[in-house]
Amino acid sequence: MESIRFHVRKDDLVQVTAGKEKGKTGKVLKVFPKKNRVVVEKINFVKRHSRPSGKTRQGGIIQKEAPIHVSNVLLVCPKCNQGVRTGHRVLEDGKKFLECRKCGELMERK
Ligand SMILES: [Zn+2]
């Protein structure tokens, strides 16, 4: 078994692989490395009711993305155009890449 590691970063395009939004793609907005969670744009919206408070009489429903577990997302390979498993690859010149395990495409990691 491979241990969970952070294969995604902020601004990466990822695909959801589990849950009710399986198959959807979105951009990573935030990562929480200690919690192994990520927030993905427009994924896992939760509704929160806000109570009218103070001077404003308007309450309402706020929709916000809730974090999901990092093991439930895969990086989208630009070539495969879908979420793929990736491996790490460091070239001789020290440049770091993620390698698509499906097509072999290298995605540079700075
Ligand atoms: Zn690929």
Coordinates of C-alpha atoms and ligand atoms in Angstrom, one line a residue:
M1 CA 0.0 0.0 0.0
E2 CA 1.2 3.4 -1.0
S3 CA 1.0 6.0 1.8
I4 CA -1.1 9.0 1.1
R5 CA 0.9 11.9 0.0
F6 CA 0.0 15.2 -1.5
H7 CA -0.1 14.8 -5.2
V8 CA -2.1 18.0 -5.8
R9 CA -1.4 21.7 -5.2
K10 CA -3.3 24.9 -5.2
D11 CA -4.5 25.7 -8.7
D12 CA -4.2 22.2 -10.0
L13 CA -7.1 20.8 -11.9
V14 CA -8.3 17.6 -10.3
Q15 CA -11.0 15.0 -10.8
V16 CA -13.1 13.7 -7.9
T17 CA -13.0 9.9 -7.7
A18 CA -15.4 9.1 -4.9
G19 CA -18.7 10.3 -3.4
K20 CA -21.7 11.8 -5.0
E21 CA -19.7 14.1 -7.2
K22 CA -17.5 11.4 -8.6
G23 CA -16.2 12.3 -12.1
K24 CA -16.4 16.0 -11.7
T25 CA -13.4 18.2 -12.2
G26 CA -12.4 21.4 -10.5
K27 CA -9.6 23.6 -9.5
V28 CA -7.9 23.2 -6.1
L29 CA -8.6 26.3 -4.1
K30 CA -6.9 25.3 -0.8
V31 CA -4.9 22.5 0.6
F32 CA -4.8 21.3 4.3
P33 CA -1.7 19.1 4.4
K34 CA -2.1 18.2 8.1
K35 CA -5.6 17.1 7.6
N36 CA -5.0 15.5 4.2
R37 CA -7.8 17.5 2.8
V38 CA -8.3 19.8 -0.1
V39 CA -11.0 22.3 -1.2
V40 CA -12.0 22.0 -4.8
E41 CA -13.8 24.7 -6.7
K42 CA -17.5 24.0 -6.9
I43 CA -17.2 20.5 -5.4
N44 CA -18.8 19.4 -2.2
F45 CA -21.0 22.5 -1.7
V46 CA -22.6 22.6 1.7
K47 CA -25.4 24.9 2.6
R48 CA -25.2 26.8 5.7
H49 CA -28.0 28.8 7.1
S50 CA -27.0 32.2 8.4
R51 CA -29.1 33.7 11.0
P52 CA -30.2 37.3 10.6
S53 CA -28.0 39.2 13.0
G54 CA -27.5 42.6 14.3
K55 CA -28.9 45.3 12.0
T56 CA -29.4 43.2 9.0
R57 CA -32.7 41.4 8.9
Q58 CA -31.7 39.2 6.1
G59 CA -30.7 35.7 6.9
G60 CA -30.1 33.2 4.2
I61 CA -28.3 30.3 2.9
I62 CA -24.6 30.5 2.2
Q63 CA -23.1 27.9 -0.1
K64 CA -19.6 27.1 0.5
E65 CA -17.2 24.4 -0.6
A66 CA -16.3 21.9 2.2
P67 CA -12.9 20.2 2.2
I68 CA -12.7 16.7 0.8
H69 CA -10.1 14.0 1.5
V70 CA -7.1 14.2 -0.8
S71 CA -7.3 10.5 -1.6
N72 CA -10.6 11.2 -3.3
V73 CA -9.1 13.4 -6.0
L74 CA -6.7 12.7 -8.8
L75 CA -4.7 15.2 -10.8
V76 CA -6.0 15.7 -14.3
C77 CA -3.5 14.9 -17.0
P78 CA -3.8 17.4 -19.8
K79 CA -3.1 14.7 -22.4
C80 CA -5.5 12.1 -21.0
N81 CA -8.0 14.8 -20.1
Q82 CA -9.0 12.9 -17.0
G83 CA -7.9 12.2 -13.5
V84 CA -4.8 9.9 -13.4
R85 CA -2.5 8.3 -11.0
T86 CA 0.9 10.0 -10.9
G87 CA 4.4 9.2 -9.9
H88 CA 7.3 11.4 -9.1
R89 CA 10.2 11.8 -11.5
V90 CA 13.3 13.9 -11.0
L91 CA 15.4 14.5 -14.1
E92 CA 19.1 14.7 -14.1
D93 CA 19.1 18.5 -14.1
G94 CA 17.1 18.4 -10.9
K95 CA 13.7 19.4 -12.4
K96 CA 10.8 17.7 -10.7
F97 CA 7.9 16.3 -12.5
L98 CA 4.8 14.3 -11.9
E99 CA 4.5 11.5 -14.4
C100 CA 1.1 10.4 -15.7
R101 CA 1.0 6.6 -15.1
K102 CA -1.3 6.2 -17.9
C103 CA 0.3 8.0 -20.9
G104 CA 3.7 9.0 -19.4
E105 CA 3.2 12.7 -19.8
L106 CA 5.5 14.7 -17.5
M107 CA 4.0 17.6 -15.7
E108 CA 6.6 20.0 -14.2
R109 CA 6.5 20.7 -10.5
K110 CA 8.3 23.8 -9.5
Ligands
ZN1 ZN -1.8 11.1 -19.2

